[in-house]
Short mmCIF file of C-alpha atoms and ligand atoms in Angstrom, two decimals:
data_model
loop_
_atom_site.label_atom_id
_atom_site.label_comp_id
_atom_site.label_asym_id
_atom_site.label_seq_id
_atom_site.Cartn_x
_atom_site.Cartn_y
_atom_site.Cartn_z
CA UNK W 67 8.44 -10.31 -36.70
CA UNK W 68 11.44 -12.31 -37.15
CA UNK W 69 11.94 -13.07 -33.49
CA UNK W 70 9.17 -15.56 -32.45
CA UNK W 71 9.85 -14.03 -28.67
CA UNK W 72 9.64 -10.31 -29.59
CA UNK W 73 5.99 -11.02 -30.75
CA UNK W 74 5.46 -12.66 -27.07
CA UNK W 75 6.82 -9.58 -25.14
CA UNK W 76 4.90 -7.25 -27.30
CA UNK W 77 2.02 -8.96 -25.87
CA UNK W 78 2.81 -9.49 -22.33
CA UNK W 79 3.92 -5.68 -22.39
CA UNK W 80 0.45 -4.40 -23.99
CA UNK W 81 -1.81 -6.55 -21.11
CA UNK W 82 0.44 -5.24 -18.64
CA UNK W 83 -0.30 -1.95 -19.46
CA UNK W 84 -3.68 -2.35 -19.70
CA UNK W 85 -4.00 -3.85 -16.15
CA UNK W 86 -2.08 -0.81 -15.05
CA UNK W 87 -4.66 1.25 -16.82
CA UNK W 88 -7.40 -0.67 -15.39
CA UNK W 89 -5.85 0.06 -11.80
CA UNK W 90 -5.49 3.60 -12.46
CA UNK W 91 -9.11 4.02 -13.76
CA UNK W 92 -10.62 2.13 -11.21
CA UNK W 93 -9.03 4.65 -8.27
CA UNK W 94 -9.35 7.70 -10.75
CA UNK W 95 -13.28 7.23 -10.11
CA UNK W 96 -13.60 6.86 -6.83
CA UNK W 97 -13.92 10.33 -5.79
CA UNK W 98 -13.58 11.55 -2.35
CA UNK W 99 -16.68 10.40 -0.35
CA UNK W 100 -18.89 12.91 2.86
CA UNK W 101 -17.72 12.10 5.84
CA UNK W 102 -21.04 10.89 6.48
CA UNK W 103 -20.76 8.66 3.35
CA UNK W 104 -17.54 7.98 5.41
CA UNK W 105 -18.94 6.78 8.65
CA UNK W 106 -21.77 4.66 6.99
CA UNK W 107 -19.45 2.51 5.04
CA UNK W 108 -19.13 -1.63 5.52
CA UNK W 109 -15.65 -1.32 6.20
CA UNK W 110 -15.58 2.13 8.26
CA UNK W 111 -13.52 0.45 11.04
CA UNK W 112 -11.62 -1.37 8.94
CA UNK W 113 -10.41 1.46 7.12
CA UNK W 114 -9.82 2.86 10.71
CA UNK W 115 -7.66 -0.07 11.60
CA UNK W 116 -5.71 -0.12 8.54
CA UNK W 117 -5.06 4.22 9.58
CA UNK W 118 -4.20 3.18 12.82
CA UNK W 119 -1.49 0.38 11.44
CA UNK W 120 -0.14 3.58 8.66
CA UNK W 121 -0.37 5.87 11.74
CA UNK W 122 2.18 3.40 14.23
CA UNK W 123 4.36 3.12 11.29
CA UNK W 124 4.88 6.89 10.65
CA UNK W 125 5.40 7.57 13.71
CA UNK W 126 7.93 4.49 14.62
CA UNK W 127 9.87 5.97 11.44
CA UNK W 128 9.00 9.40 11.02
CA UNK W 129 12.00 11.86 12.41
CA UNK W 130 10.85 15.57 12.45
CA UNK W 131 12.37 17.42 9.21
CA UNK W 132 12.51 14.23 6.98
CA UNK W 133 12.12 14.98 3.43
CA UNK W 134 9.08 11.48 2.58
CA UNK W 135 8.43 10.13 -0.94
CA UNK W 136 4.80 9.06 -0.65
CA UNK W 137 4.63 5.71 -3.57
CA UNK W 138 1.20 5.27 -4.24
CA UNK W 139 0.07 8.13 -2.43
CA UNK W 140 -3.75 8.17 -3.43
CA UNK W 141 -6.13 11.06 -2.35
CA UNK W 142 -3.65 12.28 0.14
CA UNK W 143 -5.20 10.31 3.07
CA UNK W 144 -1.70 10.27 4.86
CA UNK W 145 -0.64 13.81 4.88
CA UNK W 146 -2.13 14.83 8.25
CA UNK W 147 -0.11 11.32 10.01
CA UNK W 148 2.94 13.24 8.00
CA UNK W 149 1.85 16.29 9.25
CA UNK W 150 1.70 15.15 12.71
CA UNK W 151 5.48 13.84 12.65
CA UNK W 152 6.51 17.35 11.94
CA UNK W 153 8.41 16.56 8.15
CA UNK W 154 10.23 18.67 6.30
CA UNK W 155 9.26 18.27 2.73
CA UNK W 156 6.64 15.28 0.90
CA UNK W 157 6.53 14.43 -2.60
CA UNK W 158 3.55 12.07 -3.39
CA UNK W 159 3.07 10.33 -6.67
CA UNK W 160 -0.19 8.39 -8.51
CA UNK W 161 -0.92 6.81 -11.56
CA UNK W 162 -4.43 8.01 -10.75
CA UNK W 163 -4.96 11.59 -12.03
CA UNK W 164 -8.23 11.37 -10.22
CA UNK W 165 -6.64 10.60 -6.95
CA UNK W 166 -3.68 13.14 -7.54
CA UNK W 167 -6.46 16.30 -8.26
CA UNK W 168 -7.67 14.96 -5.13
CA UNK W 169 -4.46 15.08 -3.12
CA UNK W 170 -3.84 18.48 -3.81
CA UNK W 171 -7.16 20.04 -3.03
CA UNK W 172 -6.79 18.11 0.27
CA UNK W 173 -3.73 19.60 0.87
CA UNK W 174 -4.60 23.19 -0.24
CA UNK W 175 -7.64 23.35 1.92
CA UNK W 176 -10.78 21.63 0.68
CA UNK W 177 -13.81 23.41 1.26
CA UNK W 178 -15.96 20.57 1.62
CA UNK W 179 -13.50 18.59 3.45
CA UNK W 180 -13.78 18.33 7.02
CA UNK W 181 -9.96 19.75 7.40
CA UNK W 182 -11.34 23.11 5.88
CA UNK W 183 -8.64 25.00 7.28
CA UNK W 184 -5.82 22.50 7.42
CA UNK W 185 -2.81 24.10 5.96
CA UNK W 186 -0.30 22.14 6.27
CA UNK W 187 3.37 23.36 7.65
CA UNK W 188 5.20 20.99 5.08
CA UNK W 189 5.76 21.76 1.23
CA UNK W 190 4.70 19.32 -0.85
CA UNK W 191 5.31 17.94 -4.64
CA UNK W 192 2.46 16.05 -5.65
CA UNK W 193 2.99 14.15 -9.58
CA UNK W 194 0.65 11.76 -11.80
CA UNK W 195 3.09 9.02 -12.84
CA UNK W 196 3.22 5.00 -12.67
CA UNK W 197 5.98 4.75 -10.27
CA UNK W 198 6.78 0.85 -11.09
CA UNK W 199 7.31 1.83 -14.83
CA UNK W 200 9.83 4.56 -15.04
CA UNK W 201 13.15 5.96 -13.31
CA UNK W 202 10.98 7.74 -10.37
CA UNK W 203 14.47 8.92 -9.39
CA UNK W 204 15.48 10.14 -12.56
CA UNK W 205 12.06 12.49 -11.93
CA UNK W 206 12.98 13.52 -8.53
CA UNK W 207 16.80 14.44 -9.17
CA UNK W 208 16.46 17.53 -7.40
CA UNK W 209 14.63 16.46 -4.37
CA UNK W 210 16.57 13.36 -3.43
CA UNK W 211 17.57 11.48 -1.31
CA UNK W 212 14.62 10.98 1.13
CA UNK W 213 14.47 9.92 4.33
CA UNK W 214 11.54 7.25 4.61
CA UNK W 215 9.66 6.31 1.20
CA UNK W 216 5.63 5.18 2.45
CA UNK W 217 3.95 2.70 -0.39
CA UNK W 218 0.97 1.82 1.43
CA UNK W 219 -1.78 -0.70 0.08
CA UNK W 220 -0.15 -0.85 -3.50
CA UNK W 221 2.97 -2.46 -3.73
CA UNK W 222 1.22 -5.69 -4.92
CA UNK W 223 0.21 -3.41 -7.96
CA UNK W 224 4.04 -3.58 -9.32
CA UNK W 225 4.25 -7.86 -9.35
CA UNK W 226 2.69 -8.13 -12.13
CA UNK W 227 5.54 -8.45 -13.78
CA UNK W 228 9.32 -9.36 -12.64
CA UNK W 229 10.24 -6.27 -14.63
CA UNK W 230 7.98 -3.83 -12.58
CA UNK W 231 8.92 -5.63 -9.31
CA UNK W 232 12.72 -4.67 -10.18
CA UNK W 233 11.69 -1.20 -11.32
CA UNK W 234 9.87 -0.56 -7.94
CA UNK W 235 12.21 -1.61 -6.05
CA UNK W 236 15.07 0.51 -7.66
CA UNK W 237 13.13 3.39 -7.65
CA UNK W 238 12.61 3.38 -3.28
CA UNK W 239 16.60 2.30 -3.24
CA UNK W 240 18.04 4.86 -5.49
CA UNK W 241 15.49 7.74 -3.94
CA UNK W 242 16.35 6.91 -0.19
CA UNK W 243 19.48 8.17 1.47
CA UNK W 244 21.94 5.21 2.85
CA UNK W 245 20.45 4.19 6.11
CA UNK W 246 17.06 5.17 4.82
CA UNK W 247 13.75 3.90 5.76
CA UNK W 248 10.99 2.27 3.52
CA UNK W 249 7.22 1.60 4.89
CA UNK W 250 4.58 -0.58 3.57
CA UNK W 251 1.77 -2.48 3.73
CA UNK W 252 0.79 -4.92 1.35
CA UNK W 253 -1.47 -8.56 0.40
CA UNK W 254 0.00 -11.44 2.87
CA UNK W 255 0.58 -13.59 0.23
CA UNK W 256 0.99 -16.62 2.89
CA UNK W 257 -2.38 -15.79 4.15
CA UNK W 258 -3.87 -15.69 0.84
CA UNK W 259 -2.50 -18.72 -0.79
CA UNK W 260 -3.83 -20.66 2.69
CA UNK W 261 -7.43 -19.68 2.51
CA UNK W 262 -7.21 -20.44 -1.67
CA UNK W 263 -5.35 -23.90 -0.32
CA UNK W 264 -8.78 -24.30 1.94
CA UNK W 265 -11.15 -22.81 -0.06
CA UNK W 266 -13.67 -25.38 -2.26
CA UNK W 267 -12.95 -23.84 -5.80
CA UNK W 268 -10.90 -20.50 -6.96
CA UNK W 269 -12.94 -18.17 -4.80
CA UNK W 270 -12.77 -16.85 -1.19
CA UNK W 271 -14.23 -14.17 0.85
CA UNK W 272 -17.07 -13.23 3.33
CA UNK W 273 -19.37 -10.37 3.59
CA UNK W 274 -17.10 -7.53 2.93
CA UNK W 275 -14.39 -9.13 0.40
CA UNK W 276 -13.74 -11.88 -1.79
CA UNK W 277 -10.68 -13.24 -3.85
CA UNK W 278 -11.17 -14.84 -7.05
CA UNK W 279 -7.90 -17.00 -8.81
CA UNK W 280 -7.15 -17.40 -12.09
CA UNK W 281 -6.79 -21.19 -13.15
CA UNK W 282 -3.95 -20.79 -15.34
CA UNK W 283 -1.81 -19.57 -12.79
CA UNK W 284 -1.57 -22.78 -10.47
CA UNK W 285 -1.25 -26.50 -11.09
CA UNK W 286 -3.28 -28.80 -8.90
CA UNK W 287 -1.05 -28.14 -5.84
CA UNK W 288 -1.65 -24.58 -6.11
CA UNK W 289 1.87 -24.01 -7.21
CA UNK W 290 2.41 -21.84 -10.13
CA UNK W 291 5.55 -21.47 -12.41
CA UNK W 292 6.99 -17.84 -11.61
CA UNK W 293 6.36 -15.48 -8.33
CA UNK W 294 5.34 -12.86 -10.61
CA UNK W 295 2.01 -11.94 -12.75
CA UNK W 296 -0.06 -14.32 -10.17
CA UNK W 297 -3.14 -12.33 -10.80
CA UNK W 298 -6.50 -11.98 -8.71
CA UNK W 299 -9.21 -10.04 -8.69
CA UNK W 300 -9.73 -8.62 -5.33
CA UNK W 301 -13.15 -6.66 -4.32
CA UNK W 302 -13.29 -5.25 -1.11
CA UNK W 303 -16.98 -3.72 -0.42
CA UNK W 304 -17.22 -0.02 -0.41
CA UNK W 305 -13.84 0.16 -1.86
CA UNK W 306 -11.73 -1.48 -3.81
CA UNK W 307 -12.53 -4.15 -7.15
CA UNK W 308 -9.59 -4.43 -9.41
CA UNK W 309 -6.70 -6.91 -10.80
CA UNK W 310 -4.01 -8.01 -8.44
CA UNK W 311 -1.30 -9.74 -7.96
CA UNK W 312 0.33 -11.88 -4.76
CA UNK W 313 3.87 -11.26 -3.74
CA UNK W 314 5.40 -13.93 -2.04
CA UNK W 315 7.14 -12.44 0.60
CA UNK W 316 10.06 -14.80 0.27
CA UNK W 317 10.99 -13.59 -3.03
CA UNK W 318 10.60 -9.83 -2.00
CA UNK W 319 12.95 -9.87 0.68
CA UNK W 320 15.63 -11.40 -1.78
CA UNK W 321 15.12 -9.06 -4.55
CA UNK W 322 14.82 -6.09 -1.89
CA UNK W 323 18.17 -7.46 -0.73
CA UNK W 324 19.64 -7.07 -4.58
CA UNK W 325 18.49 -3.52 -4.20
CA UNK W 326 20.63 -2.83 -0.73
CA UNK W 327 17.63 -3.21 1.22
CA UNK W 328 17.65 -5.34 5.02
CA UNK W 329 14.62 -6.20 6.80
CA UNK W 330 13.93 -4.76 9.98
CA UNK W 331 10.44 -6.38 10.31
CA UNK W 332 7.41 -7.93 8.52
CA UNK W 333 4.40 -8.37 10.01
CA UNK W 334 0.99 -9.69 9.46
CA UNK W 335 -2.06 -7.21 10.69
CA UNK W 336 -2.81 -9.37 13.17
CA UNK W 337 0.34 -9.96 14.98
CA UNK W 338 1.19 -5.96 14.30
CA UNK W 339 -2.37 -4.97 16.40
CA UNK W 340 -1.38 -7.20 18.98
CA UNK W 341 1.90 -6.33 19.29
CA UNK W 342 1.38 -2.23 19.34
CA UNK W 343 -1.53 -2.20 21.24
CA UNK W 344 0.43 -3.16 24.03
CA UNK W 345 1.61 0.30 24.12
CA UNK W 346 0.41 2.98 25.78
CA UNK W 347 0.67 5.17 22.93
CA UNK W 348 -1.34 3.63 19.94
CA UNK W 349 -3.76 1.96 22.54
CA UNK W 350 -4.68 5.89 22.94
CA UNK W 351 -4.41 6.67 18.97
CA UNK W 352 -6.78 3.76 18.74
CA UNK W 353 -9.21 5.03 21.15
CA UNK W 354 -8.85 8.13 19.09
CA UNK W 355 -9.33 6.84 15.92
CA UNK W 356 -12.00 4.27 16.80
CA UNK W 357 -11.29 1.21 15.06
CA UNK W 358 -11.85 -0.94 17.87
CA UNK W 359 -15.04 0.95 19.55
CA UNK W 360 -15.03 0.35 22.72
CA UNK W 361 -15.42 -3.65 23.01
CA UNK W 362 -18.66 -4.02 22.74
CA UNK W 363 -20.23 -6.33 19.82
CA UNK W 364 -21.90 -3.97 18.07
CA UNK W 365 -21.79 -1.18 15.55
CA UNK W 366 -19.21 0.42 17.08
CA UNK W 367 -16.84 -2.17 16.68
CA UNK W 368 -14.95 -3.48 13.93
CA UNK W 369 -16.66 -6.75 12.84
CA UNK W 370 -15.61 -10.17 12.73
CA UNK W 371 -15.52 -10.52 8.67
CA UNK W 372 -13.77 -7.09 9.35
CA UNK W 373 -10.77 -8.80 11.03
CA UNK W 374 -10.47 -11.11 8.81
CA UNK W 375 -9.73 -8.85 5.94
CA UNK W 376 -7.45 -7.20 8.14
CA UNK W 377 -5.59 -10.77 8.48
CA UNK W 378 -5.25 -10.48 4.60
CA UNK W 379 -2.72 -7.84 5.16
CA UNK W 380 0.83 -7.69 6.52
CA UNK W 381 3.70 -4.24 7.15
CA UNK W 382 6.89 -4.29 6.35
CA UNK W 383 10.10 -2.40 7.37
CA UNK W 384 13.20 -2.34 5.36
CA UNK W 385 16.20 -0.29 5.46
CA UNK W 386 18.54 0.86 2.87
CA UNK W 387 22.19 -0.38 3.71
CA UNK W 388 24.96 1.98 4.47
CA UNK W 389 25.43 4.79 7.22
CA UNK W 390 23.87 8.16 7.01
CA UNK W 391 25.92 11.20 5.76
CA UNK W 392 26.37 12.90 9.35
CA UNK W 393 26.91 15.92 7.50
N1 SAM M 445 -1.44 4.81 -0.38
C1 SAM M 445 -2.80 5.32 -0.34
C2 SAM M 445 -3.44 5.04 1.01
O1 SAM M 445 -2.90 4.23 1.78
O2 SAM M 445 -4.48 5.64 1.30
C3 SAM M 445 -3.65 4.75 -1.48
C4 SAM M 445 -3.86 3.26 -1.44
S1 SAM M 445 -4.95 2.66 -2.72
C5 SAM M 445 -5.49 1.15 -2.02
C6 SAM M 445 -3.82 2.12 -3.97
C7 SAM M 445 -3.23 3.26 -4.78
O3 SAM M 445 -2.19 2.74 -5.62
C8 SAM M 445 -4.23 3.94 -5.71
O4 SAM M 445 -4.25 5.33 -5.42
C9 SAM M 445 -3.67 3.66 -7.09
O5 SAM M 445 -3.95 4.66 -8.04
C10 SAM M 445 -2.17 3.52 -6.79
N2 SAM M 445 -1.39 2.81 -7.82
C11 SAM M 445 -1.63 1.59 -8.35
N3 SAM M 445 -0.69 1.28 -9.27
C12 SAM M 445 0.17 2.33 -9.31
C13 SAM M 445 1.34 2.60 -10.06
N4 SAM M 445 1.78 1.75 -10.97
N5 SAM M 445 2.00 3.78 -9.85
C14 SAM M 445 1.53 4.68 -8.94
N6 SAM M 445 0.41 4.47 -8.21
C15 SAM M 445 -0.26 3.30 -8.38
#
């Protein structure tokens, strides 16, 4: 009470944790859909691209008998890509209890699922925890270092403060191995801040997403004060509708750097489709998966508001500094 700031960063501490809450409930009730739910969805190929994109990264990455931290790791919906690179050991961790019960029936054979009989050849430590609060490695003392740490589609959830940002980002560098490998994809923040830049008022978006902006984050340039706690609210039919925030990609590859991180690569979704699919390789696994149909402009086919939520998305690659114990 007698420090005018304390009172300030009891506040800012009690709304972030009641974003982080909101986050959590909102993927804690989304439960696992039918696949025919599945296939009927808005989005279906986009979520098929955005597989695809996970799928080419694994497997870029993925050596057989790496031990994987999964950040993020929702329902699960990676394990059978992990499966398929032939890893040693996978420890995935939630805030969502929701999304962590569903994780492990996945992986213990769900009897609705259509993977009935999966069993997959790979143990597997799967925790409820908010991995951009706490000392994730602290947690995993005995299974560290990992090989490759995945944080797919929820990196952006950690910039809401510069605090979490840090905390995230020590977490993946102390858990990784030197020479170790960390995969994501996350918001293009340069993408994002264009279409605000061109859109009429604080809102963007088209049949299957919008973006909505909080004034009080910009001044009439569209520049705000700090590169952390931008906040949005991003809805993306069929599946997502919760607080965000935009990390500018300049300012994560400087922190990452204070954290013994290098960048091998960033790139938008865009520039990564056109640049894989000129492989053999993932032009099959896209056949396979069917994100692209088979050309023609119709249902089978991702759609054109489709792609353009894909452009709101970009992967990265970094690597933690130092040379592998050849031990
Ligand atoms: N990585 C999964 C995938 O690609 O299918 C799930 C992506 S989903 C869009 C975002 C996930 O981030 C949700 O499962 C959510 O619960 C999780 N998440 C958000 N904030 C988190 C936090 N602070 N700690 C751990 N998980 C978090």
């Amino acid at each position: 009470r007698h420090d005018p700031q304390g009172g300030a960063h009891f506040l800012e501490d009690e709304s972030t944790k009641i974003f982080a809450r909101k986050v959590a409930d909102h993927y804690s009730a989304r439960s696992n859909q039918k696949l025919e739910e599945q296939e009927a969805s808005p989005i279906i190929h986009l979520k098929k691209l955005n597989n695809w994109i996970k799928s080419v990264l694994i497997q870029l990455y993925a050596r057989r008998g790496d031990a994987v931290v999964d950040l993020a790791c929702g329902k699960g919906g990676d394990l059978i890509k992990w499966d398929k690179a032939k890893i040693g050991y996978y420890v995935g961790i939630d805030i969502a209890d929701g999304s962590i019960k569903d994780c492990r029936t996945h992986y213990n054979g769900d009897a609705d699922h259509h993977q009935r009989w999966k069993r997959f050849t790979f143990p597997a430590r799967l925790i409820c925890g908010d991995c951009y609060e706490v000392r994730v490695d602290k947690v995993l003392a005995d299974d560290a270092p990992f090989d490759i740490c995945s944080c797919q589609f929820a990196l952006h959830y950690s910039w809401s403060t510069e605090a979490r940002a840090r905390q995230a980002l020590a977490n993946v560098s102390a858990l990784l191995r030197p020479g170790g490998i960390f995969i994501g994809t996350m918001p293009d923040a340069n993408v994002i801040i264009k279409k605000l830049r061109e859109a009429e008022g604080l809102t963007f978006g088209n049949s299957v997403y919008w973006v909505c902006f909080d004034e009080e984050f910009f001044d009439k340039k569209f520049k705000s004060s700090s590169p952390f706690g931008i906040k949005y609210t991003f809805h993306l039919e069929d599946a997502v509708d919760c607080p965000e925030w935009i990390v500018p990609f300049d300012v994560f590859k400087s922190l990452a750097e204070e954290y013994d991180f290098e960048l091998v690569f960033a790139k938008n979704s865009h520039e990564f489709v056109h640049e894989y699919m000129k492989k053999s390789e993932f032009v099959e696994l896209m056949r396979r998966l069917g994100a692209l149909g088979d050309g023609n402009q119709d249902q089978s086919t991702l759609s054109a508001d489709e792609w353009e939520a894909a452009y709101l998305y970009m992967s990265f690659v970094l690597r933690k500094r130092g040379q592998p114990d050849k031990s």
